[in-house]
Amino acid sequence: MHNVLDIKGLRIEATSYPPGEAPRNVVLVNNVSVAVQQGRVLGLIGESGAGKSTIGLSAMAYGRGGVRLTGGHILLNGREIREASAGDLRILRGREVTYVAQSAAAAFNPAKRLMEQVIEASLLHGVMGRAEAEARAVDLFDKLGLPDPANFGNRYPHQVSGGQLQRAMTAMALCPKPDLVIFDEPTTALDVTTQIDVLVAIKAAIRDTGVAALYITHDLAVVAQVADDILVLRGGKKVEYGPTDQIINHPQEDYTRALVSVRSIDHVEKTEAPAVLSVSGITARYRGTNFDVLKNVSVDLPAGQTLAIVGESGSGKSTLARVITGLLPAAKGDLTFAGRKLSPDLASRSKDDLREVQMIYQMADTAMNPRQTVGTIIGRPLEFYFGLKGEAKRQRIQELLDDIEMGAGFIDRFPAELSGGQKQRVCIARALAAKPKLIICDEVTSALDPLVADGILKLLLNLQARESVAYLFITHDLATVKAIADKIAVMYRGQVVRYGSKTDVLTPPFDDYTDLLLSSVPEMQIGWLEKVLAGRKMESAGN
Amino acid sequence: MHPVVKLVTQRLALGLILLIAVSALIFFGVAALPGDAAQAMLGQSATPESLANLREKMGLNEPILWRYGHWLLGFATGDLGVSLSNGQDIAKSVGQRLGNTIFLAFWAAVIAVPLAITLGLIAARYNGRWPDKLISGVTLATISLPEFVAGYIVMYVLAVKFHLFPSMSMVFPGMGIFERLNAIILPVIVLVMVVLAHMMRMTRAAILNVMESAYIETAELKGLSPINVIWKHAFPNAIAPVVNVVMLNLAYLVVGVVVVEVVFVYPGMGQFLVDHVTKRDMPVVQACGMIFAAVYIGLNILADVVSILANPRLRHPK
Amino acid sequence: MSRIPVSALLGLVLTGGFFLVAIFAQWIAPYKMDELVGGVWDPMSAKHLLGTDSIGRDLLTRMIYGAQVTIFIATCATILSFVTGSVLGFLAATAGGWVDLALSRFVDLVMAIPSLILALVVLTAVDVSVFTLIVVMGLLDSTRVFRLSRAVAVDITVMDYVEAARLRGEGTSWVIFHEILPNALSPLVAELGLRFIFAVLFISTLSFLGLGVQPPLADWGGLVKENSAGLVYGIPAALAPAMAIAALAISVNLVADWVLSRTSSLKGGRGA
């Protein structure tokens, strides 16, 4: 078996233009060596900024937006391509190496039919004639499980679903019979239940065509299902490189160990307690529509505990949060909070009602005013609800910063100067400042890298133990649910389909939807993918 | 009904409503302003009798809604009323001048549109390099020039210093086409200058916007040459925004025409309008204002319709 | 802090110079505004640096007073359009509902007619004075400021931090002044420059058409008109005020371009 791709001592640099400062040079990738043999899959894994996509694209000698390949060797089928001319690169791009992007929806040209785009590279490079290429495309559509493969190519990109587009992009990459395919987070943008189907399709297609592949992802559990070897990256440098079995089961480095054990917080559910929030018979719709986004939803949240609301996009879980906060008054049903009835409308709630229900958002970036300092952001609720001023306020801000493990040094910083995890911590501090009885957490960890997300979950658990605040935790990620929930409500199309204590909800027998959802969460286990398909009861919506 | 047909019909209907609303604004807005049209015409020294006479003649004693209805109906049937200053039929005076103006604007557009798109493409292709900087720098300068300044500079250099073209654009009925074209060369140059900069800058922005899309990267990674990337993948998506830009700037040309006609003493609608503003001849001003507004709105609607037609999501619904 | 690019610096210096001339016109001008000091269209000389005008007044003096008139009217109109446009724009964005609908539709209607045409119609009906010119120009142009400030404010009001403030129970004025305004300021400042240029070009055009500033007062546009007859005989007096208009517009443009690029880089700026 020869090496299709052989990267040696690769160094990649770029020029960054910080606003208001002189441009400076940054090293994105430093001294990375890796090889892919014919018919094998190499997983590239790391957090955002680890340089994994940059390395992936370097296999086509392509640099996005001013990225330069400044050192080392990139051997494709034994030929050095790092400094190849634009003309030479055009010959191998789309012929020897092809690319599958994270967002197929953006990567397809909206003005052209899918078939034209799928066979374009094959025709351009003279790999085959039009008839043969179209036949191969239909065959690939079929292999990838796309509906009505013979006519699928006649459609425009906006006429098919996201999961189907991702598969069509895989067909586009495989059509010209390349030697190497680069998959750049191909399932990240999809819903959990769809992700598995696409993953299975990609895996089968790689196996059937015998192509070599680079599989880039931030999710170790996903890459464990498809890769033969794994390269763990951090900050543009190699952390660990070896066969999948070794990385998953016998990691050598601390960082790899942390990645493997991520999502393994084991949370023991608390015993029953009186409800701080009761949602009963809530039905809600958005103004100007005649479709109920929530249908007769009833759940209880015990004081000082966590109720996880689980569901995919469109299940109505975020709408439930808007109803509880009063942003969207319910059409029917009641909210009882701390023994009193909560007005459905935000405007008619008392200041104490407002203070005792706080909210933390998915995107900490947009949840903080970029023109306010951390001190102002955390200080405002102190001033607004408790009338704290001057030194007393400053002292309380410092305590809160200590609570979120950040320290007083951050008090005068602006949000733009913080990392993703730090921003989310500041949002937590702002919520805590109001001394609430309930915090609504809307997908608070889903925009964060796994290790950072773990840190946030641990912090939330500690704070709950100390302040006995209740969380309504909205998420699509079951691993997170296992880590933090005491009670779980599974939502599907506006209804609660399963509800109870964590143990009850996660113990079989399951209803069809819960089964599908639970079986869609990749586990850190080789061979899990094959196992899970055998036992499924229901098809995902992406099909 | 096909969604495209539906949307286009909607846009056309909206345009009609807008036109009626604009007519109401021009009519009632003027009526609501402080000051009296009759007084304004005759000046402060007018005797009460002559004022009353003129008010009677202008129909100012009729109920305002009746006057509006009459005016609008007249407009729909081609009767624009009678000029106050010389008693002539407005439709008749406007007719020939409108033809002259369209002749001028047409030739300006014929030159400006292809030139602007070509320059826009060049600037986008060499984004950030010298051809782009040169084109952008020159156009920044021309954007800052009011039409009449550009007009006088062009006149001074080309007509007065070098005697290449006539400085005044005299045209009259029965003039041959080539004489006519020779007469309007200077105003055409000025209109092209004025409209080119905007059109080119917006074309450049529209193309760059398309070039930043992820599907352009996909095409590059398939090994397509830069020309093919632009031709096969950027161009089909850039048609709509570029046509939009062209239409919007042709609408802008309508305004430029007013000033340029005055500079070159060209007997078109613009000069006619300005003359009658000076004479405070409200019926003529309102009629001309409506015609200019109608052309402007029409071009804007056309721009909308083109973007609807060019959108694949609308042409091929799910 | 950041360095100012050469082009922006040049723009700043020139703009500043024009404003200084406008403010101190009475002290700088070598002659009285209306004084007949020479023959018709005397050429440039040590006595009359730019020559004399169509009836024998010192052209440089006329230009200096013209700067005052042009810049005064343009500044007042810009301030009027900004105050009216941004107040109504923010109001429409935060109030929503029928207030927003009514204001937005009315602005759409006014903007459906080219500003110059609408101004000509209005100026036919009202007496032309410096005051009416400022009001007409300011109000017509406020529609553009309204659109921008409403769009900017709408973008900000959908941000989670504004929702967070509402959930906290903050009042409308706190939301406008603490959450929206600080974030809307930079795009509005850049727009200020563009609106000012537009006002300069607008008043110059009106005066050139004879419908703006009335004699004996004259702005730059009026000076072009007064002296335009000489051009055909090869007398370039009209070009001096024409160049002045272009120079002012270009220098403000250079500054506005710089402010605009700074604010957009702020928006796209990545945190550390």
Short mmCIF file of N, CA and C in Angstrom, two decimals, chain B residues 75-190:
data_model
loop_
_atom_site.label_atom_id
_atom_site.label_comp_id
_atom_site.label_asym_id
_atom_site.label_seq_id
_atom_site.Cartn_x
_atom_site.Cartn_y
_atom_site.Cartn_z
N PHE B 75 -54.59 63.08 -16.01
CA PHE B 75 -53.29 62.45 -16.19
C PHE B 75 -53.44 61.11 -16.89
N ALA B 76 -54.45 60.33 -16.44
CA ALA B 76 -54.65 59.00 -17.01
C ALA B 76 -55.04 59.08 -18.47
N THR B 77 -55.70 60.17 -18.87
CA THR B 77 -56.17 60.28 -20.26
C THR B 77 -55.26 61.16 -21.11
N GLY B 78 -54.11 61.56 -20.53
CA GLY B 78 -53.17 62.34 -21.32
C GLY B 78 -53.45 63.83 -21.33
N ASP B 79 -54.38 64.28 -20.49
CA ASP B 79 -54.67 65.72 -20.41
C ASP B 79 -53.97 66.27 -19.18
N LEU B 80 -52.86 66.99 -19.39
CA LEU B 80 -52.06 67.46 -18.25
C LEU B 80 -52.46 68.87 -17.83
N GLY B 81 -53.50 69.39 -18.41
CA GLY B 81 -53.93 70.73 -18.01
C GLY B 81 -53.24 71.80 -18.84
N VAL B 82 -53.39 73.04 -18.37
CA VAL B 82 -52.92 74.20 -19.12
C VAL B 82 -51.91 74.97 -18.29
N SER B 83 -50.85 75.44 -18.93
CA SER B 83 -49.83 76.21 -18.24
C SER B 83 -50.39 77.54 -17.77
N LEU B 84 -50.00 77.97 -16.57
CA LEU B 84 -50.47 79.25 -16.05
C LEU B 84 -49.74 80.41 -16.70
N SER B 85 -48.45 80.19 -17.00
CA SER B 85 -47.63 81.32 -17.45
C SER B 85 -47.89 81.68 -18.90
N ASN B 86 -48.18 80.69 -19.76
CA ASN B 86 -48.40 81.07 -21.16
C ASN B 86 -49.67 80.47 -21.74
N GLY B 87 -50.44 79.77 -20.91
CA GLY B 87 -51.74 79.29 -21.34
C GLY B 87 -51.70 78.15 -22.34
N GLN B 88 -50.51 77.57 -22.54
CA GLN B 88 -50.43 76.49 -23.53
C GLN B 88 -50.80 75.15 -22.92
N ASP B 89 -51.18 74.22 -23.79
CA ASP B 89 -51.50 72.87 -23.35
C ASP B 89 -50.20 72.18 -22.91
N ILE B 90 -50.20 71.71 -21.65
CA ILE B 90 -48.94 71.17 -21.10
C ILE B 90 -48.53 69.90 -21.84
N ALA B 91 -49.51 69.03 -22.12
CA ALA B 91 -49.19 67.75 -22.76
C ALA B 91 -48.44 67.98 -24.07
N LYS B 92 -48.89 68.99 -24.80
CA LYS B 92 -48.28 69.27 -26.10
C LYS B 92 -46.83 69.75 -25.94
N SER B 93 -46.61 70.67 -24.96
CA SER B 93 -45.25 71.19 -24.76
C SER B 93 -44.33 70.10 -24.25
N VAL B 94 -44.90 69.24 -23.40
CA VAL B 94 -44.06 68.21 -22.79
C VAL B 94 -43.66 67.15 -23.82
N GLY B 95 -44.58 66.79 -24.68
CA GLY B 95 -44.38 65.67 -25.59
C GLY B 95 -43.02 65.68 -26.28
N GLN B 96 -42.72 66.79 -26.99
CA GLN B 96 -41.49 66.83 -27.76
C GLN B 96 -40.26 66.84 -26.85
N ARG B 97 -40.39 67.59 -25.73
CA ARG B 97 -39.26 67.67 -24.80
C ARG B 97 -38.96 66.32 -24.17
N LEU B 98 -40.03 65.57 -23.89
CA LEU B 98 -39.84 64.24 -23.31
C LEU B 98 -39.05 63.38 -24.30
N GLY B 99 -39.39 63.49 -25.57
CA GLY B 99 -38.67 62.75 -26.60
C GLY B 99 -37.19 63.12 -26.59
N ASN B 100 -36.90 64.42 -26.52
CA ASN B 100 -35.51 64.88 -26.47
C ASN B 100 -34.77 64.30 -25.28
N THR B 101 -35.44 64.34 -24.11
CA THR B 101 -34.80 63.84 -22.89
C THR B 101 -34.51 62.36 -22.98
N ILE B 102 -35.50 61.61 -23.50
CA ILE B 102 -35.29 60.16 -23.62
C ILE B 102 -34.14 59.87 -24.58
N PHE B 103 -34.07 60.65 -25.67
CA PHE B 103 -32.97 60.50 -26.63
C PHE B 103 -31.62 60.65 -25.92
N LEU B 104 -31.51 61.68 -25.09
CA LEU B 104 -30.28 61.96 -24.36
C LEU B 104 -29.96 60.84 -23.36
N ALA B 105 -30.97 60.48 -22.56
CA ALA B 105 -30.76 59.47 -21.53
C ALA B 105 -30.44 58.12 -22.17
N PHE B 106 -31.08 57.82 -23.30
CA PHE B 106 -30.85 56.56 -23.97
C PHE B 106 -29.37 56.41 -24.35
N TRP B 107 -28.82 57.46 -25.00
CA TRP B 107 -27.43 57.34 -25.44
C TRP B 107 -26.47 57.30 -24.26
N ALA B 108 -26.81 58.02 -23.20
CA ALA B 108 -25.97 57.95 -22.00
C ALA B 108 -25.97 56.53 -21.45
N ALA B 109 -27.15 55.90 -21.41
CA ALA B 109 -27.25 54.54 -20.87
C ALA B 109 -26.51 53.55 -21.76
N VAL B 110 -26.66 53.72 -23.09
CA VAL B 110 -26.02 52.79 -24.03
C VAL B 110 -24.51 52.76 -23.81
N ILE B 111 -23.94 53.92 -23.49
CA ILE B 111 -22.50 53.96 -23.26
C ILE B 111 -22.15 53.55 -21.83
N ALA B 112 -22.91 54.05 -20.87
CA ALA B 112 -22.52 53.87 -19.46
C ALA B 112 -22.66 52.42 -19.00
N VAL B 113 -23.75 51.74 -19.39
CA VAL B 113 -24.00 50.42 -18.82
C VAL B 113 -22.90 49.41 -19.16
N PRO B 114 -22.59 49.19 -20.44
CA PRO B 114 -21.52 48.22 -20.71
C PRO B 114 -20.18 48.63 -20.11
N LEU B 115 -19.90 49.94 -20.15
CA LEU B 115 -18.63 50.42 -19.62
C LEU B 115 -18.55 50.16 -18.11
N ALA B 116 -19.63 50.45 -17.40
CA ALA B 116 -19.64 50.28 -15.95
C ALA B 116 -19.49 48.82 -15.58
N ILE B 117 -20.19 47.94 -16.30
CA ILE B 117 -20.10 46.52 -15.96
C ILE B 117 -18.70 45.99 -16.25
N THR B 118 -18.12 46.41 -17.37
CA THR B 118 -16.76 45.97 -17.69
C THR B 118 -15.78 46.45 -16.62
N LEU B 119 -15.85 47.73 -16.29
CA LEU B 119 -14.93 48.26 -15.28
C LEU B 119 -15.17 47.59 -13.93
N GLY B 120 -16.43 47.34 -13.61
CA GLY B 120 -16.76 46.68 -12.34
C GLY B 120 -16.15 45.29 -12.29
N LEU B 121 -16.25 44.56 -13.42
CA LEU B 121 -15.67 43.22 -13.49
C LEU B 121 -14.16 43.27 -13.32
N ILE B 122 -13.53 44.25 -14.01
CA ILE B 122 -12.07 44.36 -13.91
C ILE B 122 -11.68 44.66 -12.47
N ALA B 123 -12.38 45.61 -11.84
CA ALA B 123 -12.05 45.97 -10.46
C ALA B 123 -12.24 44.79 -9.53
N ALA B 124 -13.29 43.99 -9.77
CA ALA B 124 -13.54 42.84 -8.90
C ALA B 124 -12.49 41.76 -9.13
N ARG B 125 -12.13 41.56 -10.40
CA ARG B 125 -11.14 40.53 -10.74
C ARG B 125 -9.80 40.85 -10.09
N TYR B 126 -9.41 42.15 -10.12
CA TYR B 126 -8.12 42.55 -9.53
C TYR B 126 -8.34 43.22 -8.20
N ASN B 127 -9.28 42.69 -7.41
CA ASN B 127 -9.63 43.27 -6.12
C ASN B 127 -8.40 43.57 -5.26
N GLY B 128 -8.25 44.84 -4.89
CA GLY B 128 -7.15 45.23 -4.01
C GLY B 128 -5.85 45.51 -4.72
N ARG B 129 -5.77 45.16 -6.02
CA ARG B 129 -4.53 45.45 -6.75
C ARG B 129 -4.68 46.75 -7.53
N TRP B 130 -3.64 47.15 -8.30
CA TRP B 130 -3.65 48.49 -8.85
C TRP B 130 -4.81 48.83 -9.78
N PRO B 131 -5.26 47.88 -10.66
CA PRO B 131 -6.37 48.30 -11.53
C PRO B 131 -7.61 48.67 -10.70
N ASP B 132 -7.84 47.90 -9.62
CA ASP B 132 -8.97 48.18 -8.74
C ASP B 132 -8.81 49.53 -8.07
N LYS B 133 -7.58 49.77 -7.54
CA LYS B 133 -7.35 51.02 -6.82
C LYS B 133 -7.49 52.22 -7.74
N LEU B 134 -6.98 52.06 -8.96
CA LEU B 134 -7.07 53.16 -9.93
C LEU B 134 -8.53 53.47 -10.25
N ILE B 135 -9.28 52.43 -10.58
CA ILE B 135 -10.69 52.63 -10.95
C ILE B 135 -11.46 53.21 -9.75
N SER B 136 -11.21 52.64 -8.57
CA SER B 136 -11.93 53.12 -7.39
C SER B 136 -11.59 54.57 -7.07
N GLY B 137 -10.31 54.92 -7.21
CA GLY B 137 -9.89 56.28 -6.91
C GLY B 137 -10.54 57.29 -7.84
N VAL B 138 -10.50 56.99 -9.14
CA VAL B 138 -11.10 57.91 -10.12
C VAL B 138 -12.60 58.04 -9.89
N THR B 139 -13.25 56.91 -9.60
CA THR B 139 -14.70 57.00 -9.42
C THR B 139 -15.05 57.74 -8.14
N LEU B 140 -14.22 57.61 -7.10
CA LEU B 140 -14.49 58.37 -5.88
C LEU B 140 -14.51 59.86 -6.19
N ALA B 141 -13.57 60.28 -7.04
CA ALA B 141 -13.52 61.69 -7.41
C ALA B 141 -14.77 62.10 -8.18
N THR B 142 -15.19 61.27 -9.15
CA THR B 142 -16.35 61.70 -9.94
C THR B 142 -17.64 61.66 -9.13
N ILE B 143 -17.72 60.77 -8.12
CA ILE B 143 -18.91 60.73 -7.27
C ILE B 143 -19.07 62.07 -6.54
N SER B 144 -17.92 62.67 -6.20
CA SER B 144 -17.97 63.90 -5.42
C SER B 144 -18.28 65.13 -6.27
N LEU B 145 -18.35 64.97 -7.59
CA LEU B 145 -18.64 66.12 -8.45
C LEU B 145 -20.14 66.26 -8.67
N PRO B 146 -20.70 67.44 -8.38
CA PRO B 146 -22.09 67.62 -8.78
C PRO B 146 -22.16 67.69 -10.31
N GLU B 147 -23.32 67.36 -10.86
CA GLU B 147 -23.46 67.26 -12.32
C GLU B 147 -23.03 68.54 -13.03
N PHE B 148 -23.40 69.70 -12.44
CA PHE B 148 -23.12 70.93 -13.18
C PHE B 148 -21.63 71.26 -13.16
N VAL B 149 -20.94 70.86 -12.10
CA VAL B 149 -19.49 71.08 -12.06
C VAL B 149 -18.82 70.24 -13.15
N ALA B 150 -19.20 68.96 -13.18
CA ALA B 150 -18.66 68.09 -14.23
C ALA B 150 -18.99 68.68 -15.59
N GLY B 151 -20.20 69.17 -15.73
CA GLY B 151 -20.65 69.73 -17.00
C GLY B 151 -19.78 70.89 -17.44
N TYR B 152 -19.49 71.84 -16.55
CA TYR B 152 -18.72 73.00 -16.94
C TYR B 152 -17.26 72.65 -17.22
N ILE B 153 -16.74 71.71 -16.42
CA ILE B 153 -15.35 71.31 -16.67
C ILE B 153 -15.24 70.70 -18.07
N VAL B 154 -16.15 69.78 -18.38
CA VAL B 154 -16.13 69.14 -19.69
C VAL B 154 -16.32 70.18 -20.78
N MET B 155 -17.25 71.10 -20.56
CA MET B 155 -17.51 72.13 -21.57
C MET B 155 -16.29 72.99 -21.80
N TYR B 156 -15.66 73.41 -20.69
CA TYR B 156 -14.51 74.30 -20.78
C TYR B 156 -13.37 73.64 -21.54
N VAL B 157 -13.12 72.38 -21.19
CA VAL B 157 -11.98 71.70 -21.80
C VAL B 157 -12.27 71.32 -23.25
N LEU B 158 -13.37 70.61 -23.48
CA LEU B 158 -13.61 70.03 -24.81
C LEU B 158 -14.20 71.02 -25.81
N ALA B 159 -15.02 71.96 -25.32
CA ALA B 159 -15.65 72.87 -26.28
C ALA B 159 -14.89 74.19 -26.42
N VAL B 160 -14.52 74.77 -25.26
CA VAL B 160 -13.93 76.11 -25.31
C VAL B 160 -12.44 76.05 -25.65
N LYS B 161 -11.69 75.17 -24.96
CA LYS B 161 -10.24 75.13 -25.17
C LYS B 161 -9.88 74.43 -26.48
N PHE B 162 -10.52 73.27 -26.72
CA PHE B 162 -10.10 72.48 -27.88
C PHE B 162 -11.09 72.51 -29.04
N HIS B 163 -12.21 73.17 -28.85
CA HIS B 163 -13.21 73.32 -29.93
C HIS B 163 -13.59 72.00 -30.59
N LEU B 164 -13.68 70.93 -29.80
CA LEU B 164 -14.01 69.64 -30.39
C LEU B 164 -15.50 69.50 -30.65
N PHE B 165 -16.31 69.99 -29.72
CA PHE B 165 -17.76 69.80 -29.83
C PHE B 165 -18.45 71.11 -29.52
N PRO B 166 -19.70 71.23 -29.95
CA PRO B 166 -20.44 72.45 -29.63
C PRO B 166 -20.70 72.55 -28.13
N SER B 167 -20.59 73.76 -27.59
CA SER B 167 -20.77 73.91 -26.14
C SER B 167 -22.24 73.95 -25.77
N MET B 168 -23.08 74.35 -26.69
CA MET B 168 -24.52 74.35 -26.42
C MET B 168 -25.16 73.24 -27.24
N SER B 169 -26.11 72.54 -26.63
CA SER B 169 -26.72 71.42 -27.32
C SER B 169 -28.05 71.84 -27.94
N MET B 170 -27.94 72.58 -29.03
CA MET B 170 -29.15 73.02 -29.71
C MET B 170 -29.69 71.89 -30.57
N VAL B 171 -30.93 71.53 -30.35
CA VAL B 171 -31.58 70.60 -31.28
C VAL B 171 -32.92 71.19 -31.68
N PHE B 172 -33.36 70.88 -32.86
CA PHE B 172 -34.66 71.39 -33.31
C PHE B 172 -35.29 70.34 -34.21
N PRO B 173 -36.58 70.42 -34.39
CA PRO B 173 -37.25 69.42 -35.22
C PRO B 173 -36.68 69.43 -36.63
N GLY B 174 -36.61 68.25 -37.22
CA GLY B 174 -36.14 68.14 -38.59
C GLY B 174 -34.64 68.03 -38.71
N MET B 175 -33.96 67.95 -37.54
CA MET B 175 -32.50 67.84 -37.55
C MET B 175 -32.12 66.39 -37.87
N GLY B 176 -31.05 66.17 -38.64
CA GLY B 176 -30.62 64.81 -38.95
C GLY B 176 -30.07 64.12 -37.72
N ILE B 177 -30.06 62.78 -37.76
CA ILE B 177 -29.66 62.00 -36.59
C ILE B 177 -28.21 62.27 -36.21
N PHE B 178 -27.33 62.43 -37.22
CA PHE B 178 -25.91 62.63 -36.89
C PHE B 178 -25.66 64.02 -36.31
N GLU B 179 -26.37 65.01 -36.87
CA GLU B 179 -26.25 66.35 -36.29
C GLU B 179 -26.71 66.34 -34.84
N ARG B 180 -27.82 65.61 -34.63
CA ARG B 180 -28.37 65.50 -33.29
C ARG B 180 -27.35 64.87 -32.32
N LEU B 181 -26.77 63.77 -32.79
CA LEU B 181 -25.80 63.07 -31.94
C LEU B 181 -24.61 63.98 -31.65
N ASN B 182 -24.16 64.70 -32.66
CA ASN B 182 -23.03 65.61 -32.45
C ASN B 182 -23.39 66.67 -31.41
N ALA B 183 -24.64 67.11 -31.44
CA ALA B 183 -25.07 68.16 -30.52
C ALA B 183 -25.08 67.67 -29.07
N ILE B 184 -25.39 66.40 -28.89
CA ILE B 184 -25.55 65.94 -27.49
C ILE B 184 -24.31 65.25 -26.94
N ILE B 185 -23.20 65.29 -27.68
CA ILE B 185 -22.03 64.56 -27.19
C ILE B 185 -21.61 65.01 -25.79
N LEU B 186 -21.51 66.31 -25.58
CA LEU B 186 -21.05 66.77 -24.26
C LEU B 186 -21.99 66.37 -23.12
N PRO B 187 -23.30 66.64 -23.22
CA PRO B 187 -24.15 66.18 -22.12
C PRO B 187 -24.09 64.68 -21.91
N VAL B 188 -23.95 63.91 -22.98
CA VAL B 188 -23.84 62.45 -22.81
C VAL B 188 -22.59 62.11 -22.02
N ILE B 189 -21.47 62.76 -22.37
CA ILE B 189 -20.22 62.49 -21.64
C ILE B 189 -20.42 62.77 -20.15
N VAL B 190 -21.05 63.90 -19.85
CA VAL B 190 -21.24 64.27 -18.44
C VAL B 190 -22.15 63.27 -17.73
#
